[in-house]
Amino acid sequence: MPLKLEVADCDHLQKMVSESGDNIRKAQLLGQRDAQNSDIQLLRFTNIVDIETSFEVDSVSSNNRKYLVWKNTGEEVVLHFQGIISQLCVTPFLPDTPVVSTPDDAVFQDARAAEKAIQKFMWQYGGNPDRLILHDSTFGGIPALYADSKLLTAPSQLVGTTIPIPADMEEKSALTRICQDTKHRYTDDNAVNYFEWYCLSENTISLLPRSSGRAMRAGQLVDIGVTFRMLLGKRGDTRFISKLDSITIIDRSSAEKLADMKRNIGGTVTQTSPKKRKIEAEIISTEALFSNAQ
């Protein structure tokens, strides 16, 4: 699979996000209602007391990384939030996948506040307070949360087990070439899980696994799962990252709506480098998804 880069035009994105406000709120409501998801919503951890009670920081036998883990199990924490993809890169290089929501979205604002609180908590375990930088992330002036989605690891920084390149990757893609040259490794630590949401009932969400991110589009309403890490640099600097663990499609039709909006106004549809072929996938409508989320 070649590198896929999609960036939503900010003017059209702002209008589309505003019109999608009800769907975003319904998706957030479903996430909080579902028994399996309510306890792992990022917005639950704005309070430092809740963070200290639930989490701890562990190096997991790594010399240059620290991980946020659950106190009761020792497993790496994965927390979720919902919003609109404004930029997307599916394997292997581009580091960030920003997700946005409407400016008046209190749930999304709580998720952003929780990320800041987690960053402050983790910084007590090896960070430099003088270099602690917190700022409000935005994309085109819209509130945003960013997830690092880099899928390659230098041999000197290997933590996870090296795994075979996914079968649906093209034989001559950049990913396969770099891995064959042994400059980087593809590991289970870096692999991203892809799913699609299906609403079975008012309080139940079913996840349909996807083998790759071929169906992902800028403009889609998604659920994002992220982990939290600190990377310790050779020069003593420390970088906090929200690492992408999973992307789950909630509504595909929103990406189609964004593309139609651009065409009707005379704008360009997805901006892609001419050297990078855009991956096409069948677009299906999931309008019935929210029928029970009122």
PDB file of C-alpha atoms in Angstrom, residues 28 33-34 45 57 63 88-89 106 114 138 155 163 192 201-202 229 238 245:
ATOM      1  CA  GLN A  28     -19.860  10.755  21.963  1.00  0.00           C
ATOM      2  CA  ARG A  33     -23.168   4.727  27.180  1.00  0.00           C
ATOM      3  CA  ASP A  34     -21.544   1.554  25.929  1.00  0.00           C
ATOM      4  CA  PHE A  45      -9.407  12.072  33.348  1.00  0.00           C
ATOM      5  CA  VAL A  57       4.295   5.519  34.585  1.00  0.00           C
ATOM      6  CA  ASN A  63      15.931   3.081  28.161  1.00  0.00           C
ATOM      7  CA  LEU A  88      -4.863  11.471   7.567  1.00  0.00           C
ATOM      8  CA  CYS A  89      -1.777   9.500   6.651  1.00  0.00           C
ATOM      9  CA  ALA A 106     -17.788  20.503  25.868  1.00  0.00           C
ATOM     10  CA  ALA A 114      -7.488  15.514  30.075  1.00  0.00           C
ATOM     11  CA  THR A 138      -5.939  23.554  16.506  1.00  0.00           C
ATOM     12  CA  PRO A 155      16.600  -0.616  15.248  1.00  0.00           C
ATOM     13  CA  ILE A 163       6.300  -8.445  12.740  1.00  0.00           C
ATOM     14  CA  VAL A 192      -2.483   0.630  14.169  1.00  0.00           C
ATOM     15  CA  SER A 201     -28.951  -1.186  20.156  1.00  0.00           C
ATOM     16  CA  GLU A 202     -29.317   2.076  22.029  1.00  0.00           C
ATOM     17  CA  ARG A 229       4.377   8.175  26.052  1.00  0.00           C
ATOM     18  CA  THR A 238      11.937  14.868  26.493  1.00  0.00           C
ATOM     19  CA  ASP A 245      -3.499   2.901  18.759  1.00  0.00           C
TER      20      ASP A 245
END
